[in-house]
mmCIF file of N, CA and C in Angstrom:
data_model
loop_
_atom_site.group_PDB
_atom_site.id
_atom_site.type_symbol
_atom_site.label_atom_id
_atom_site.label_comp_id
_atom_site.label_asym_id
_atom_site.label_seq_id
_atom_site.Cartn_x
_atom_site.Cartn_y
_atom_site.Cartn_z
ATOM 1 N N MET J 1 -11.339 2.181 4.770
ATOM 2 C CA MET J 1 -11.098 3.075 4.884
ATOM 3 C C MET J 1 -11.733 3.704 2.933
ATOM 4 N N PRO J 2 -12.286 5.165 2.715
ATOM 5 C CA PRO J 2 -12.164 5.936 2.219
ATOM 6 C C PRO J 2 -11.076 6.476 1.604
ATOM 7 N N VAL J 3 -11.222 6.290 0.400
ATOM 8 C CA VAL J 3 -9.991 7.040 -0.297
ATOM 9 C C VAL J 3 -9.997 8.690 -1.910
ATOM 10 N N GLU J 4 -9.764 8.667 -1.994
ATOM 11 C CA GLU J 4 -10.533 9.988 -2.977
ATOM 12 C C GLU J 4 -10.402 8.535 -3.891
ATOM 13 N N LYS J 5 -11.831 9.302 -5.217
ATOM 14 C CA LYS J 5 -11.957 8.347 -6.255
ATOM 15 C C LYS J 5 -11.322 8.445 -7.321
ATOM 16 N N SER J 6 -10.147 8.914 -7.477
ATOM 17 C CA SER J 6 -9.271 9.721 -8.146
ATOM 18 C C SER J 6 -8.309 8.787 -8.090
ATOM 19 N N SER J 7 -7.253 8.665 -7.143
ATOM 20 C CA SER J 7 -6.614 7.624 -6.955
ATOM 21 C C SER J 7 -6.929 5.989 -6.872
ATOM 22 N N LEU J 8 -8.551 5.924 -6.686
ATOM 23 C CA LEU J 8 -9.005 4.153 -6.551
ATOM 24 C C LEU J 8 -9.607 4.179 -7.814
ATOM 25 N N SER J 9 -10.423 5.218 -9.049
ATOM 26 C CA SER J 9 -10.881 4.228 -9.975
ATOM 27 C C SER J 9 -10.129 3.989 -11.021
ATOM 28 N N PRO J 10 -8.579 4.672 -11.352
ATOM 29 C CA PRO J 10 -7.633 3.944 -11.754
ATOM 30 C C PRO J 10 -7.211 2.706 -11.883
ATOM 31 N N LEU J 11 -6.880 1.919 -10.808
ATOM 32 C CA LEU J 11 -7.200 0.264 -9.933
ATOM 33 C C LEU J 11 -7.959 -0.608 -10.874
ATOM 34 N N ILE J 12 -9.011 0.279 -10.845
ATOM 35 C CA ILE J 12 -10.412 -0.216 -10.210
ATOM 36 C C ILE J 12 -10.730 -0.408 -12.263
ATOM 37 N N PRO J 13 -11.398 -2.232 -12.339
ATOM 38 C CA PRO J 13 -12.162 -2.415 -13.396
ATOM 39 C C PRO J 13 -13.248 -1.471 -14.337
ATOM 40 N N ASP J 14 -13.484 -1.563 -14.818
ATOM 41 C CA ASP J 14 -14.959 -1.205 -15.113
ATOM 42 C C ASP J 14 -15.681 -2.476 -15.260
ATOM 43 N N GLY J 15 -17.224 -3.390 -14.617
ATOM 44 C CA GLY J 15 -17.424 -4.353 -13.846
ATOM 45 C C GLY J 15 -18.416 -4.547 -13.745
ATOM 46 N N ASP J 16 -18.783 -6.076 -13.239
ATOM 47 C CA ASP J 16 -19.667 -6.659 -12.463
ATOM 48 C C ASP J 16 -19.995 -5.641 -11.678
ATOM 49 N N ARG J 17 -20.004 -5.864 -9.986
ATOM 50 C CA ARG J 17 -19.793 -5.991 -8.799
ATOM 51 C C ARG J 17 -18.734 -6.149 -8.152
ATOM 52 N N LEU J 18 -18.463 -4.644 -7.617
ATOM 53 C CA LEU J 18 -17.133 -4.390 -7.131
ATOM 54 C C LEU J 18 -17.381 -5.222 -5.748
ATOM 55 N N LYS J 19 -16.224 -5.344 -4.487
ATOM 56 C CA LYS J 19 -16.652 -6.014 -3.320
ATOM 57 C C LYS J 19 -15.261 -6.188 -2.624
ATOM 58 N N GLN J 20 -15.481 -5.852 -1.694
ATOM 59 C CA GLN J 20 -14.813 -5.190 -0.735
ATOM 60 C C GLN J 20 -14.216 -6.423 0.970
ATOM 61 N N THR J 21 -13.564 -6.958 0.864
ATOM 62 C CA THR J 21 -13.658 -7.196 2.211
ATOM 63 C C THR J 21 -12.424 -7.199 2.678
ATOM 64 N N TYR J 22 -12.971 -6.495 4.216
ATOM 65 C CA TYR J 22 -11.831 -6.186 4.934
ATOM 66 C C TYR J 22 -11.579 -5.976 6.638
ATOM 67 N N GLU J 23 -10.226 -6.724 7.246
ATOM 68 C CA GLU J 23 -10.097 -8.269 8.248
ATOM 69 C C GLU J 23 -9.236 -7.324 8.980
ATOM 70 N N ASP J 24 -9.510 -6.572 10.537
ATOM 71 C CA ASP J 24 -8.650 -6.520 11.209
ATOM 72 C C ASP J 24 -7.670 -7.815 12.193
ATOM 73 N N LEU J 25 -6.817 -7.373 12.289
ATOM 74 C CA LEU J 25 -5.419 -8.620 12.554
ATOM 75 C C LEU J 25 -5.910 -8.921 13.674
ATOM 76 N N GLU J 26 -6.169 -10.092 14.469
ATOM 77 C CA GLU J 26 -6.130 -10.771 15.834
ATOM 78 C C GLU J 26 -4.768 -10.417 16.533
ATOM 79 N N SER J 27 -3.305 -11.328 15.588
ATOM 80 C CA SER J 27 -2.653 -11.331 16.616
ATOM 81 C C SER J 27 -2.130 -10.050 16.289
ATOM 82 N N ARG J 28 -1.685 -8.334 16.319
ATOM 83 C CA ARG J 28 -0.835 -7.674 16.325
ATOM 84 C C ARG J 28 -1.980 -6.466 15.307
ATOM 85 N N PRO J 29 -1.664 -5.248 15.609
ATOM 86 C CA PRO J 29 -2.041 -3.936 14.477
ATOM 87 C C PRO J 29 -2.235 -4.530 13.743
ATOM 88 N N GLY J 30 -2.734 -4.545 13.130
ATOM 89 C CA GLY J 30 -2.655 -4.207 11.477
ATOM 90 C C GLY J 30 -3.769 -5.019 10.702
ATOM 91 N N SER J 31 -4.373 -4.564 9.558
ATOM 92 C CA SER J 31 -5.209 -5.686 8.740
ATOM 93 C C SER J 31 -5.520 -5.995 7.289
ATOM 94 N N SER J 32 -5.919 -6.630 7.030
ATOM 95 C CA SER J 32 -5.553 -6.667 5.014
ATOM 96 C C SER J 32 -7.410 -5.758 4.605
ATOM 97 N N CYS J 33 -7.377 -5.753 3.247
ATOM 98 C CA CYS J 33 -8.060 -5.402 2.865
ATOM 99 C C CYS J 33 -7.836 -5.819 1.551
ATOM 100 N N ILE J 34 -8.995 -6.713 0.676
ATOM 101 C CA ILE J 34 -8.916 -7.130 -0.602
ATOM 102 C C ILE J 34 -10.020 -6.456 -1.542
ATOM 103 N N MET J 35 -10.001 -6.317 -2.841
ATOM 104 C CA MET J 35 -11.035 -5.529 -3.335
ATOM 105 C C MET J 35 -11.097 -5.955 -4.745
ATOM 106 N N SER J 36 -12.689 -6.579 -5.043
ATOM 107 C CA SER J 36 -12.950 -7.671 -6.357
ATOM 108 C C SER J 36 -14.176 -7.205 -7.371
ATOM 109 N N VAL J 37 -13.416 -6.940 -8.704
ATOM 110 C CA VAL J 37 -14.292 -7.213 -9.863
ATOM 111 C C VAL J 37 -14.450 -7.666 -10.004
ATOM 112 N N GLY J 38 -15.995 -7.891 -10.379
ATOM 113 C CA GLY J 38 -16.616 -9.813 -10.653
ATOM 114 C C GLY J 38 -16.570 -11.082 -10.107
ATOM 115 N N GLY J 39 -15.335 -11.222 -9.057
ATOM 116 C CA GLY J 39 -15.122 -12.118 -8.722
ATOM 117 C C GLY J 39 -13.819 -12.925 -8.099
ATOM 118 N N HIS J 40 -12.795 -11.468 -9.178
ATOM 119 C CA HIS J 40 -11.701 -12.032 -9.470
ATOM 120 C C HIS J 40 -11.313 -10.516 -8.912
ATOM 121 N N SER J 41 -10.046 -11.053 -7.882
ATOM 122 C CA SER J 41 -9.097 -9.550 -7.315
ATOM 123 C C SER J 41 -8.552 -9.146 -7.928
ATOM 124 N N VAL J 42 -8.079 -7.726 -7.831
ATOM 125 C CA VAL J 42 -7.702 -6.608 -8.590
ATOM 126 C C VAL J 42 -6.814 -5.106 -7.107
ATOM 127 N N LEU J 43 -7.046 -5.635 -5.641
ATOM 128 C CA LEU J 43 -6.524 -5.105 -4.951
ATOM 129 C C LEU J 43 -6.268 -5.400 -3.557
ATOM 130 N N ALA J 44 -5.189 -5.960 -2.927
ATOM 131 C CA ALA J 44 -4.853 -6.458 -1.488
ATOM 132 C C ALA J 44 -4.158 -5.752 -1.167
ATOM 133 N N VAL J 45 -4.501 -5.088 -0.089
ATOM 134 C CA VAL J 45 -3.517 -4.594 1.131
ATOM 135 C C VAL J 45 -3.752 -5.417 2.321
ATOM 136 N N ASN J 46 -1.637 -5.568 2.811
ATOM 137 C CA ASN J 46 -1.659 -6.289 3.845
ATOM 138 C C ASN J 46 -1.403 -4.822 5.504
ATOM 139 N N LEU J 47 -1.678 -5.027 6.114
ATOM 140 C CA LEU J 47 -0.615 -3.745 6.904
ATOM 141 C C LEU J 47 -1.171 -4.040 8.101
ATOM 142 N N LEU J 48 0.652 -4.084 9.189
ATOM 143 C CA LEU J 48 1.039 -3.737 9.952
ATOM 144 C C LEU J 48 1.243 -2.482 10.811
ATOM 145 N N ARG J 49 1.296 -3.054 12.258
ATOM 146 C CA ARG J 49 2.151 -2.267 12.892
ATOM 147 C C ARG J 49 2.992 -1.918 13.907
ATOM 148 N N TRP J 50 3.915 -1.269 13.452
ATOM 149 C CA TRP J 50 5.628 -2.493 14.487
ATOM 150 C C TRP J 50 5.534 -1.328 15.613
ATOM 151 N N ASP J 51 5.804 -2.100 16.792
ATOM 152 C CA ASP J 51 5.903 -0.605 18.027
ATOM 153 C C ASP J 51 7.163 -1.171 17.905
ATOM 154 N N ARG J 52 8.474 -0.823 17.981
ATOM 155 C CA ARG J 52 9.539 -1.257 17.070
ATOM 156 C C ARG J 52 10.465 -0.342 16.087
ATOM 157 N N ALA J 53 11.639 -0.163 16.565
ATOM 158 C CA ALA J 53 12.444 1.005 15.353
ATOM 159 C C ALA J 53 12.291 -0.585 14.427
ATOM 160 N N PRO J 54 12.113 0.032 12.864
ATOM 161 C CA PRO J 54 12.648 -0.902 12.038
ATOM 162 C C PRO J 54 13.967 -1.356 11.510
ATOM 163 N N ASP J 55 13.752 -3.098 11.188
ATOM 164 C CA ASP J 55 15.637 -2.862 10.435
ATOM 165 C C ASP J 55 15.923 -2.430 9.535
ATOM 166 N N PRO J 56 16.833 -1.905 9.124
ATOM 167 C CA PRO J 56 17.689 -1.948 7.774
ATOM 168 C C PRO J 56 17.454 -2.514 6.563
ATOM 169 N N VAL J 57 16.800 -1.484 5.834
ATOM 170 C CA VAL J 57 16.009 -2.334 4.120
ATOM 171 C C VAL J 57 16.816 -1.525 2.931
ATOM 172 N N ASP J 58 17.479 -1.984 2.005
ATOM 173 C CA ASP J 58 17.828 -1.253 0.758
ATOM 174 C C ASP J 58 16.773 -1.368 -0.104
ATOM 175 N N TRP J 59 16.007 -0.141 -0.251
ATOM 176 C CA TRP J 59 15.146 0.223 -0.778
ATOM 177 C C TRP J 59 15.360 0.321 -2.325
ATOM 178 N N ASN J 60 16.955 0.303 -2.664
ATOM 179 C CA ASN J 60 17.039 0.182 -4.123
ATOM 180 C C ASN J 60 16.751 -0.967 -4.591
ATOM 181 N N LYS J 61 16.896 -2.224 -4.050
ATOM 182 C CA LYS J 61 16.800 -3.598 -4.156
ATOM 183 C C LYS J 61 15.376 -4.610 -3.601
ATOM 184 N N VAL J 62 14.816 -4.060 -3.010
ATOM 185 C CA VAL J 62 13.938 -4.775 -2.132
ATOM 186 C C VAL J 62 12.536 -5.276 -2.969
ATOM 187 N N GLY J 63 11.931 -3.827 -4.029
ATOM 188 C CA GLY J 63 11.230 -4.630 -5.225
ATOM 189 C C GLY J 63 11.878 -5.046 -6.410
ATOM 190 N N SER J 64 13.154 -5.781 -6.382
ATOM 191 C CA SER J 64 14.016 -5.878 -7.430
ATOM 192 C C SER J 64 13.266 -7.349 -8.344
ATOM 193 N N PRO J 65 12.044 -7.815 -7.358
ATOM 194 C CA PRO J 65 11.416 -9.031 -7.659
ATOM 195 C C PRO J 65 9.699 -8.383 -8.927
ATOM 196 N N TYR J 66 10.468 -7.433 -8.752
ATOM 197 C CA TYR J 66 8.620 -7.424 -8.936
ATOM 198 C C TYR J 66 9.279 -6.455 -10.047
ATOM 199 N N LYS J 67 8.229 -6.392 -11.470
ATOM 200 C CA LYS J 67 8.508 -5.323 -12.963
ATOM 201 C C LYS J 67 8.339 -4.252 -12.620
ATOM 202 N N HIS J 68 9.281 -3.149 -13.112
ATOM 203 C CA HIS J 68 9.430 -1.398 -13.103
ATOM 204 C C HIS J 68 9.123 -1.132 -11.300
ATOM 205 N N ALA J 69 9.532 -2.285 -10.749
ATOM 206 C CA ALA J 69 9.219 -1.117 -9.005
ATOM 207 C C ALA J 69 11.102 -1.624 -8.716
ATOM 208 N N ALA J 70 10.810 0.229 -8.383
ATOM 209 C CA ALA J 70 12.227 1.289 -7.623
ATOM 210 C C ALA J 70 11.522 1.912 -6.149
ATOM 211 N N ARG J 71 12.032 2.574 -5.926
ATOM 212 C CA ARG J 71 12.929 3.559 -4.878
ATOM 213 C C ARG J 71 11.990 4.181 -5.474
ATOM 214 N N ARG J 72 10.595 5.084 -5.201
ATOM 215 C CA ARG J 72 10.263 5.997 -5.275
ATOM 216 C C ARG J 72 10.257 7.348 -4.041
ATOM 217 N N LYS J 73 9.670 7.571 -4.300
ATOM 218 C CA LYS J 73 8.777 9.107 -3.021
ATOM 219 C C LYS J 73 7.942 9.633 -2.392
ATOM 220 N N VAL J 74 7.747 9.678 -1.772
ATOM 221 C CA VAL J 74 6.792 9.629 -0.932
ATOM 222 C C VAL J 74 5.834 10.654 -0.634
ATOM 223 N N SER J 75 4.517 10.942 -0.434
ATOM 224 C CA SER J 75 3.554 11.962 0.458
ATOM 225 C C SER J 75 3.791 12.403 1.652
ATOM 226 N N PHE J 76 4.872 11.255 2.579
ATOM 227 C CA PHE J 76 4.181 10.728 3.407
ATOM 228 C C PHE J 76 5.699 9.974 4.171
ATOM 229 N N PRO J 77 6.316 10.698 5.715
ATOM 230 C CA PRO J 77 7.206 10.156 6.001
ATOM 231 C C PRO J 77 7.383 8.756 5.638
ATOM 232 N N GLY J 78 8.437 8.162 5.342
ATOM 233 C CA GLY J 78 9.154 7.038 5.189
ATOM 234 C C GLY J 78 8.868 6.691 4.061
ATOM 235 N N TYR J 79 9.066 4.836 3.299
ATOM 236 C CA TYR J 79 9.916 4.406 2.213
ATOM 237 C C TYR J 79 8.752 3.882 1.445
ATOM 238 N N ALA J 80 9.468 3.953 -0.133
ATOM 239 C CA ALA J 80 8.620 2.810 -0.221
ATOM 240 C C ALA J 80 9.816 2.404 -2.154
ATOM 241 N N SER J 81 8.708 0.986 -1.754
ATOM 242 C CA SER J 81 9.362 0.743 -3.121
ATOM 243 C C SER J 81 8.443 -0.313 -4.294
ATOM 244 N N ILE J 82 7.762 1.161 -5.143
ATOM 245 C CA ILE J 82 6.379 0.585 -5.614
ATOM 246 C C ILE J 82 6.925 0.477 -7.312
ATOM 247 N N GLY J 83 5.867 -0.653 -8.275
ATOM 248 C CA GLY J 83 5.864 -1.254 -9.466
ATOM 249 C C GLY J 83 4.862 -0.644 -10.105
ATOM 250 N N SER J 84 4.995 -1.730 -11.406
ATOM 251 C CA SER J 84 3.458 -1.700 -11.744
ATOM 252 C C SER J 84 2.505 -1.880 -11.061
ATOM 253 N N SER J 85 2.346 -3.645 -10.056
ATOM 254 C CA SER J 85 1.655 -4.588 -9.883
ATOM 255 C C SER J 85 2.201 -4.700 -8.619
ATOM 256 N N HIS J 86 3.639 -3.843 -7.559
ATOM 257 C CA HIS J 86 3.186 -4.694 -5.837
ATOM 258 C C HIS J 86 4.185 -3.209 -5.625
ATOM 259 N N ALA J 87 4.142 -3.204 -3.867
ATOM 260 C CA ALA J 87 5.187 -1.642 -3.420
ATOM 261 C C ALA J 87 4.443 -2.853 -2.358
ATOM 262 N N ILE J 88 6.175 -2.048 -1.803
ATOM 263 C CA ILE J 88 5.719 -2.839 -0.196
ATOM 264 C C ILE J 88 6.818 -1.572 -0.367
ATOM 265 N N VAL J 89 5.836 -0.609 1.372
ATOM 266 C CA VAL J 89 6.296 0.653 1.574
ATOM 267 C C VAL J 89 6.248 0.932 3.370
ATOM 268 N N GLN J 90 6.708 1.453 4.106
ATOM 269 C CA GLN J 90 6.989 1.665 5.526
ATOM 270 C C GLN J 90 7.034 2.708 5.701
ATOM 271 N N ALA J 91 5.986 3.706 6.314
ATOM 272 C CA ALA J 91 5.786 4.666 7.163
ATOM 273 C C ALA J 91 5.975 4.741 8.497
ATOM 274 N N THR J 92 6.943 5.782 8.729
ATOM 275 C CA THR J 92 7.297 6.355 9.702
ATOM 276 C C THR J 92 6.471 6.874 10.722
ATOM 277 N N CYS J 93 5.745 6.625 11.887
ATOM 278 C CA CYS J 93 5.518 7.105 12.784
ATOM 279 C C CYS J 93 6.099 8.075 13.808
ATOM 280 N N ASN J 94 5.317 8.314 14.929
ATOM 281 C CA ASN J 94 5.100 9.975 15.020
ATOM 282 C C ASN J 94 6.761 9.519 15.958
ATOM 283 N N THR J 95 7.246 8.498 16.646
ATOM 284 C CA THR J 95 8.031 7.691 17.771
ATOM 285 C C THR J 95 9.001 7.505 16.695
ATOM 286 N N ARG J 96 9.922 7.421 16.580
ATOM 287 C CA ARG J 96 11.236 6.969 16.336
ATOM 288 C C ARG J 96 11.339 5.302 16.851
ATOM 289 N N THR J 97 10.276 5.060 17.856
ATOM 290 C CA THR J 97 10.294 3.578 17.957
ATOM 291 C C THR J 97 8.817 2.662 17.456
ATOM 292 N N ALA J 98 8.383 3.087 16.354
ATOM 293 C CA ALA J 98 7.712 2.761 15.638
ATOM 294 C C ALA J 98 7.827 2.798 14.257
ATOM 295 N N TYR J 99 6.560 2.102 13.658
ATOM 296 C CA TYR J 99 6.183 2.297 11.750
ATOM 297 C C TYR J 99 4.995 1.047 11.022
ATOM 298 N N MET J 100 5.003 1.612 10.844
ATOM 299 C CA MET J 100 3.948 0.699 8.980
ATOM 300 C C MET J 100 4.121 0.087 8.529
ATOM 301 N N SER J 101 4.371 -0.757 8.461
ATOM 302 C CA SER J 101 4.387 -2.259 6.363
ATOM 303 C C SER J 101 3.430 -2.371 5.869
ATOM 304 N N PHE J 102 3.921 -1.609 4.825
ATOM 305 C CA PHE J 102 2.178 -2.538 3.885
ATOM 306 C C PHE J 102 2.401 -2.896 2.635
ATOM 307 N N VAL J 103 2.277 -3.769 2.088
ATOM 308 C CA VAL J 103 2.160 -4.376 1.201
ATOM 309 C C VAL J 103 0.835 -4.578 0.228
ATOM 310 N N VAL J 104 1.632 -4.145 -0.960
ATOM 311 C CA VAL J 104 0.648 -3.871 -1.830
ATOM 312 C C VAL J 104 0.258 -4.994 -3.220
ATOM 313 N N ASP J 105 -0.923 -5.829 -3.495
ATOM 314 C CA ASP J 105 -0.751 -5.954 -4.409
ATOM 315 C C ASP J 105 -1.534 -5.389 -5.335
ATOM 316 N N PHE J 106 -1.442 -5.272 -6.641
ATOM 317 C CA PHE J 106 -2.811 -4.917 -7.626
ATOM 318 C C PHE J 106 -2.234 -5.885 -9.065
ATOM 319 N N SER J 107 -3.652 -6.221 -9.582
ATOM 320 C CA SER J 107 -3.690 -7.743 -10.778
ATOM 321 C C SER J 107 -5.131 -6.363 -11.490
ATOM 322 N N GLY J 108 -4.463 -7.369 -13.045
ATOM 323 C CA GLY J 108 -5.851 -7.445 -13.619
ATOM 324 C C GLY J 108 -5.157 -5.763 -14.636
ATOM 325 N N ASP J 109 -6.850 -5.986 -15.700
ATOM 326 C CA ASP J 109 -6.177 -5.677 -17.078
ATOM 327 C C ASP J 109 -6.139 -4.161 -16.646
ATOM 328 N N ARG J 110 -5.832 -3.908 -15.440
ATOM 329 C CA ARG J 110 -5.725 -2.216 -15.657
ATOM 330 C C ARG J 110 -4.279 -2.257 -15.419
ATOM 331 N N VAL J 111 -3.482 -3.279 -15.149
ATOM 332 C CA VAL J 111 -2.025 -2.488 -15.163
ATOM 333 C C VAL J 111 -1.357 -2.410 -16.661
ATOM 334 N N GLU J 112 0.070 -0.913 -15.573
ATOM 335 C CA GLU J 112 0.496 -0.715 -17.160
ATOM 336 C C GLU J 112 1.718 -1.693 -16.703
ATOM 337 N N ASN J 113 2.638 -2.453 -17.156
ATOM 338 C CA ASN J 113 3.794 -3.119 -17.081
ATOM 339 C C ASN J 113 4.214 -2.445 -18.333
ATOM 340 N N THR J 114 4.657 -0.952 -17.579
ATOM 341 C CA THR J 114 5.226 -0.281 -18.921
ATOM 342 C C THR J 114 6.310 0.149 -17.321
ATOM 343 N N SER J 115 7.550 1.283 -17.522
ATOM 344 C CA SER J 115 8.354 2.129 -16.718
ATOM 345 C C SER J 115 7.521 2.587 -16.308
ATOM 346 N N THR J 116 6.479 3.647 -16.268
ATOM 347 C CA THR J 116 5.558 5.065 -15.858
ATOM 348 C C THR J 116 3.950 4.355 -15.502
ATOM 349 N N GLY J 117 3.784 2.190 -15.439
ATOM 350 C CA GLY J 117 3.339 1.832 -15.391
ATOM 351 C C GLY J 117 2.493 1.832 -12.975
ATOM 352 N N TYR J 118 3.894 2.419 -12.394
ATOM 353 C CA TYR J 118 3.763 2.857 -11.567
ATOM 354 C C TYR J 118 2.748 3.785 -10.849
ATOM 355 N N LYS J 119 2.884 5.121 -11.624
ATOM 356 C CA LYS J 119 2.071 5.963 -11.154
ATOM 357 C C LYS J 119 0.837 5.677 -10.798
ATOM 358 N N LYS J 120 0.310 4.763 -11.356
ATOM 359 C CA LYS J 120 -1.403 4.139 -11.169
ATOM 360 C C LYS J 120 -1.557 4.135 -9.358
ATOM 361 N N LEU J 121 -0.729 2.733 -9.509
ATOM 362 C CA LEU J 121 -0.356 2.164 -7.878
ATOM 363 C C LEU J 121 0.377 3.631 -6.915
ATOM 364 N N GLN J 122 0.908 4.718 -6.897
ATOM 365 C CA GLN J 122 1.960 5.759 -6.069
ATOM 366 C C GLN J 122 0.496 6.857 -5.669
ATOM 367 N N ARG J 123 -0.304 6.722 -6.820
ATOM 368 C CA ARG J 123 -1.841 7.712 -6.468
ATOM 369 C C ARG J 123 -2.666 6.916 -5.015
ATOM 370 N N PHE J 124 -2.225 5.527 -5.218
ATOM 371 C CA PHE J 124 -3.208 5.033 -5.046
ATOM 372 C C PHE J 124 -2.472 5.049 -3.206
ATOM 373 N N ILE J 125 -0.977 4.876 -3.171
ATOM 374 C CA ILE J 125 -0.332 5.126 -2.120
ATOM 375 C C ILE J 125 -0.377 5.993 -1.255
ATOM 376 N N ASP J 126 -1.293 7.411 -2.127
ATOM 377 C CA ASP J 126 -0.137 8.510 -1.338
ATOM 378 C C ASP J 126 -0.914 9.168 -1.230
ATOM 379 N N ASP J 127 -2.704 8.157 -0.938
ATOM 380 C CA ASP J 127 -3.379 8.735 -0.148
ATOM 381 C C ASP J 127 -4.633 7.292 0.421
ATOM 382 N N PHE J 128 -3.401 6.695 0.389
ATOM 383 C CA PHE J 128 -4.126 5.143 1.394
ATOM 384 C C PHE J 128 -3.306 5.068 2.892
ATOM 385 N N VAL J 129 -2.293 4.955 3.121
ATOM 386 C CA VAL J 129 -1.165 5.512 3.796
ATOM 387 C C VAL J 129 -1.348 6.108 4.964
ATOM 388 N N PRO J 130 -1.449 7.472 4.686
ATOM 389 C CA PRO J 130 -1.525 8.475 5.220
ATOM 390 C C PRO J 130 -3.307 7.964 6.067
ATOM 391 N N GLN J 131 -3.832 7.885 5.113
ATOM 392 C CA GLN J 131 -5.034 7.515 6.807
ATOM 393 C C GLN J 131 -4.806 6.697 7.098
ATOM 394 N N GLU J 132 -4.644 5.010 6.905
ATOM 395 C CA GLU J 132 -4.117 4.273 7.577
ATOM 396 C C GLU J 132 -3.437 4.399 9.376
ATOM 397 N N THR J 133 -2.119 4.518 8.283
ATOM 398 C CA THR J 133 -1.672 5.661 9.855
ATOM 399 C C THR J 133 -1.985 6.284 10.786
ATOM 400 N N LYS J 134 -3.112 6.840 10.092
ATOM 401 C CA LYS J 134 -3.679 7.680 11.068
ATOM 402 C C LYS J 134 -4.793 6.769 12.290
ATOM 403 N N LYS J 135 -5.396 5.805 11.086
ATOM 404 C CA LYS J 135 -6.181 4.335 11.771
ATOM 405 C C LYS J 135 -6.071 4.099 13.218
ATOM 406 N N PHE J 136 -4.862 3.145 12.579
ATOM 407 C CA PHE J 136 -3.720 3.109 13.340
ATOM 408 C C PHE J 136 -3.175 4.085 15.614
ATOM 409 N N ASP J 137 -2.602 5.047 15.025
ATOM 410 C CA ASP J 137 -2.587 6.258 16.208
ATOM 411 C C ASP J 137 -0.690 5.742 15.199
ATOM 412 N N CYS J 138 -0.410 6.155 14.008
ATOM 413 C CA CYS J 138 0.999 6.499 14.408
ATOM 414 C C CYS J 138 1.352 8.140 14.223
ATOM 415 N N THR J 139 0.707 8.126 13.228
ATOM 416 C CA THR J 139 0.664 9.427 12.724
ATOM 417 C C THR J 139 -0.740 10.018 14.154
ATOM 418 N N LYS J 140 -0.683 10.960 13.073
ATOM 419 C CA LYS J 140 -2.038 12.113 13.705
ATOM 420 C C LYS J 140 -2.578 12.840 12.714
#
């Protein structure tokens, strides 16, 4: 899925070769994408589309195992816990009985383990998630 260069470039280090591996899941609607530079993974995203209402989640606690993770406001209908290197996202579909879940792992020397380091990952999520929800007929 194409994203704005400004949302992806802060996550990707300068280096050898950028490689992207994208795989559609066979068991249910969803996909997995891994981006690597010079053979080292820098960004991994797993997403699933669910045709049911989401289970209750305490968004203030879901990210607690990760550095600087907290509930963040996002640019799309849904919820997110975003930290400096990890995010858990739930995007609401157009119907109350469907949603999409995203798990995003960011690694490498571009990770900023600071209280404001989450902003890099959030820019990407705010750009990427709405495009993926459209692709999986979750939103229009």
